[in-house]
Coordinates of C-alpha atoms in Angstrom, one line a residue:
X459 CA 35.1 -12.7 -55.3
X460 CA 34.2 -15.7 -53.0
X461 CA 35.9 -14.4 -50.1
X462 CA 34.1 -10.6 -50.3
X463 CA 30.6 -12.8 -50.5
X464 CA 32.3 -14.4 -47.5
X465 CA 33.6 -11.7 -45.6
X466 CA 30.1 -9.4 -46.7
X467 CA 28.1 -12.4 -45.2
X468 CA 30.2 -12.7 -42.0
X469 CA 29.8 -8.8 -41.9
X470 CA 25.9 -8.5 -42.4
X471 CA 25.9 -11.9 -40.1
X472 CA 27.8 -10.2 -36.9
X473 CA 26.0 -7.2 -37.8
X474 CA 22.7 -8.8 -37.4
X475 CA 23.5 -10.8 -34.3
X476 CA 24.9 -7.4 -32.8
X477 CA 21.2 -5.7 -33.3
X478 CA 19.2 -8.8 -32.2
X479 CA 21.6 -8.7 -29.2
X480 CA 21.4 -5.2 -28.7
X481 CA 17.7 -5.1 -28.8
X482 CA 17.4 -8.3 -26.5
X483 CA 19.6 -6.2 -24.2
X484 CA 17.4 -3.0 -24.4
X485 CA 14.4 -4.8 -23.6
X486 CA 15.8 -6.6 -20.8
X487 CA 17.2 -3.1 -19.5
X488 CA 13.1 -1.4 -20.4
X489 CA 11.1 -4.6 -18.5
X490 CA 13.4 -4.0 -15.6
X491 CA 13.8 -0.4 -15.3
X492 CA 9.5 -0.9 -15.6
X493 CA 9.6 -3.6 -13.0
X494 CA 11.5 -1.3 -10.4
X495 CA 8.8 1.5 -11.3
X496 CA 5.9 -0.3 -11.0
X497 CA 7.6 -1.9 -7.2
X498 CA 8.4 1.6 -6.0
X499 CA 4.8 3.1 -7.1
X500 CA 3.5 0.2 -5.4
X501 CA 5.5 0.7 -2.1
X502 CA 4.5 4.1 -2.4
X503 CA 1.0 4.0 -2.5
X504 CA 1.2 0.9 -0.1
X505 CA 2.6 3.4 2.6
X506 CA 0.1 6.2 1.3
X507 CA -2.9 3.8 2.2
X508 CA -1.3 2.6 5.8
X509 CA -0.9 6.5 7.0
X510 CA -4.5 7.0 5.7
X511 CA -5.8 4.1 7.5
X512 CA -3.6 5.2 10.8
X513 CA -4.6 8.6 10.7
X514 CA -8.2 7.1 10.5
X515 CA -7.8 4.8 13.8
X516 CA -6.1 7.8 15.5
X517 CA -9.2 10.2 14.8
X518 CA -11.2 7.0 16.0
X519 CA -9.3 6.2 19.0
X520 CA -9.1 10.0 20.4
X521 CA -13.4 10.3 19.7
X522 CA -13.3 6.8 21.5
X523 CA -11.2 8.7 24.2
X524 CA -14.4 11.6 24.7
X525 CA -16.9 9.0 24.3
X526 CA -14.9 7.0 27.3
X527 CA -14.3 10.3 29.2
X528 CA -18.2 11.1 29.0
X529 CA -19.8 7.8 29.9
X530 CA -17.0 7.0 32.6
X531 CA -18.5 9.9 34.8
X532 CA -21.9 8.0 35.2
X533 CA -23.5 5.2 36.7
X534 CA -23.7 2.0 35.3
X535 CA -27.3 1.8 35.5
X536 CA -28.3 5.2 34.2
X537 CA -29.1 4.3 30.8
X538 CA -31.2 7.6 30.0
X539 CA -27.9 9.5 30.0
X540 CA -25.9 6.5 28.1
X541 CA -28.4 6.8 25.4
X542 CA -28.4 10.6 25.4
X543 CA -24.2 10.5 25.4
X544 CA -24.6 7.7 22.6
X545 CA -27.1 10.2 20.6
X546 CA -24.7 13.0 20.9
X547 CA -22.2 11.1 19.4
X548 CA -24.0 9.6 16.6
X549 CA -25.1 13.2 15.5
X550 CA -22.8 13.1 12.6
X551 CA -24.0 11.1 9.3
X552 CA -20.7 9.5 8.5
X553 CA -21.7 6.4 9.1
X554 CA -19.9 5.9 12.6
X555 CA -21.8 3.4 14.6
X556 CA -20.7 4.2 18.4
X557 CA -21.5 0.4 20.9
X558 CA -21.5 0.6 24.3
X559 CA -21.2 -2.7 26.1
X560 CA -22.0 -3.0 29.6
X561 CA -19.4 -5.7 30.6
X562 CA -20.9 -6.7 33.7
X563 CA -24.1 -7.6 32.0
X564 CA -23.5 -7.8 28.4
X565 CA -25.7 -5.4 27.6
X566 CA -25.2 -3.6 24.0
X567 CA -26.2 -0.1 23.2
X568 CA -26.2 1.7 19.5
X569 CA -25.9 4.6 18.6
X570 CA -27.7 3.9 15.8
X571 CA -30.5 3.3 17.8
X572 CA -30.6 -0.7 16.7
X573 CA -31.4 -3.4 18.9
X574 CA -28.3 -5.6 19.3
X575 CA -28.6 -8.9 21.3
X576 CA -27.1 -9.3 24.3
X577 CA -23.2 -10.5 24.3
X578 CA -23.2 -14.4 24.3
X579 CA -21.2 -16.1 27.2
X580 CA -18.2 -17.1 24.5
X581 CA -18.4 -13.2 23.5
X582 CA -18.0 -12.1 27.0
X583 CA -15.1 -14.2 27.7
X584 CA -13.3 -12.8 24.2
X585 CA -14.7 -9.4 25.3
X586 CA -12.6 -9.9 28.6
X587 CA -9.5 -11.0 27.1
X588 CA -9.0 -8.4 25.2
X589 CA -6.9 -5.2 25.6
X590 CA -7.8 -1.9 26.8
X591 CA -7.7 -0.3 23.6
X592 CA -6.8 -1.6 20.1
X593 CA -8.7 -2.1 16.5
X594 CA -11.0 -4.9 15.8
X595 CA -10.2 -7.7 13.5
X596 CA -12.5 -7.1 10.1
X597 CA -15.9 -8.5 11.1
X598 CA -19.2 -9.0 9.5
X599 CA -21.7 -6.7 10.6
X600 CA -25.0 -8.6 11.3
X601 CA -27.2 -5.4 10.8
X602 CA -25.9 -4.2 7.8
X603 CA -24.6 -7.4 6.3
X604 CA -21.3 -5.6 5.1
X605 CA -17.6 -6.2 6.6
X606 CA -16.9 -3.6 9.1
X607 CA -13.1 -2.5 11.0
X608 CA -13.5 -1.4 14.5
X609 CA -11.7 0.5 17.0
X610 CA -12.5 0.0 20.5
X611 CA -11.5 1.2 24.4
X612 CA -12.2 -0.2 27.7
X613 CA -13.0 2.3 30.1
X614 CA -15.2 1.8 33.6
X615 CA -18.5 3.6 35.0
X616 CA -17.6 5.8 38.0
X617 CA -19.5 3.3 40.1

């Protein structure tokens, strides 16, 4: 009689360490199998947002190419027709801000009509190191107070 209490007690005993095992297992097996879903959704949507944003900069970049294509047939000093291209292309209410800057003598033009202060000296010499055509660090816009991404081309008046 003592050895079947034994043997039922090793029985329910190795039974019992086989579930708590079991279970340990399954739940190592769920958190990972979770783990790996939650990376890939992640990756996924990750590469979602960057051909979103690309796509963006490329729309931005070929209006940049017009807007470059427009004022590079003009005068530097004919600022009636600068403001006119920069009003034709600040027609749409997406909230697009076109800038013009005239290199050579830092003026800044809007094509939200704002006032913007003249490029400081330290501006001008980061203006002039910069590539032909590229996207903007995230900056803080001082009219509107919010962080802003830009996209930006060099191009030069036909004079």
């Amino acid at each position: 009689m003592k050895s079947r209490k034994t043997l039922i007690s090793i029985l329910v005993a190795a039974a019992s360490v086989a579930v708590i095992a079991g279970t340990v297992l399954f739940a190592r097996f769920v958190q990972d199998s979770l783990w790996e879903k939650s990376v890939t959704d992640v990756l996924e949507v990750t590469a979602q947002g960057q051909h979103a944003l690309d796509t963006f900069f490329e729309k931005d970049l070929d209006t940049l190419d017009l807007f470059a294509a427009e004022l590079s047939v003009q005068r530097h000093d004919d600022e009636d027709r600068l403001i006119e291209k920069l009003a034709l292309f600040g027609m749409d209410d997406d909230g697009t801000v076109y800038v013009c800057v005239d290199l050579n003598t830092g003026a800044v033009y809007r094509t939200d009509n704002a006032n913007a202060a003249r490029l400081t000296d330290e501006q001008m010499a980061s203006t002039a190191a910069a590539a032909d055509r590229g996207v903007l660090e995230p900056f803080l816009d001082e009219r509107t107070g919010g962080n802003m991404i830009g996209v930006y081309e060099r191009f030069t008046f036909s004079d």
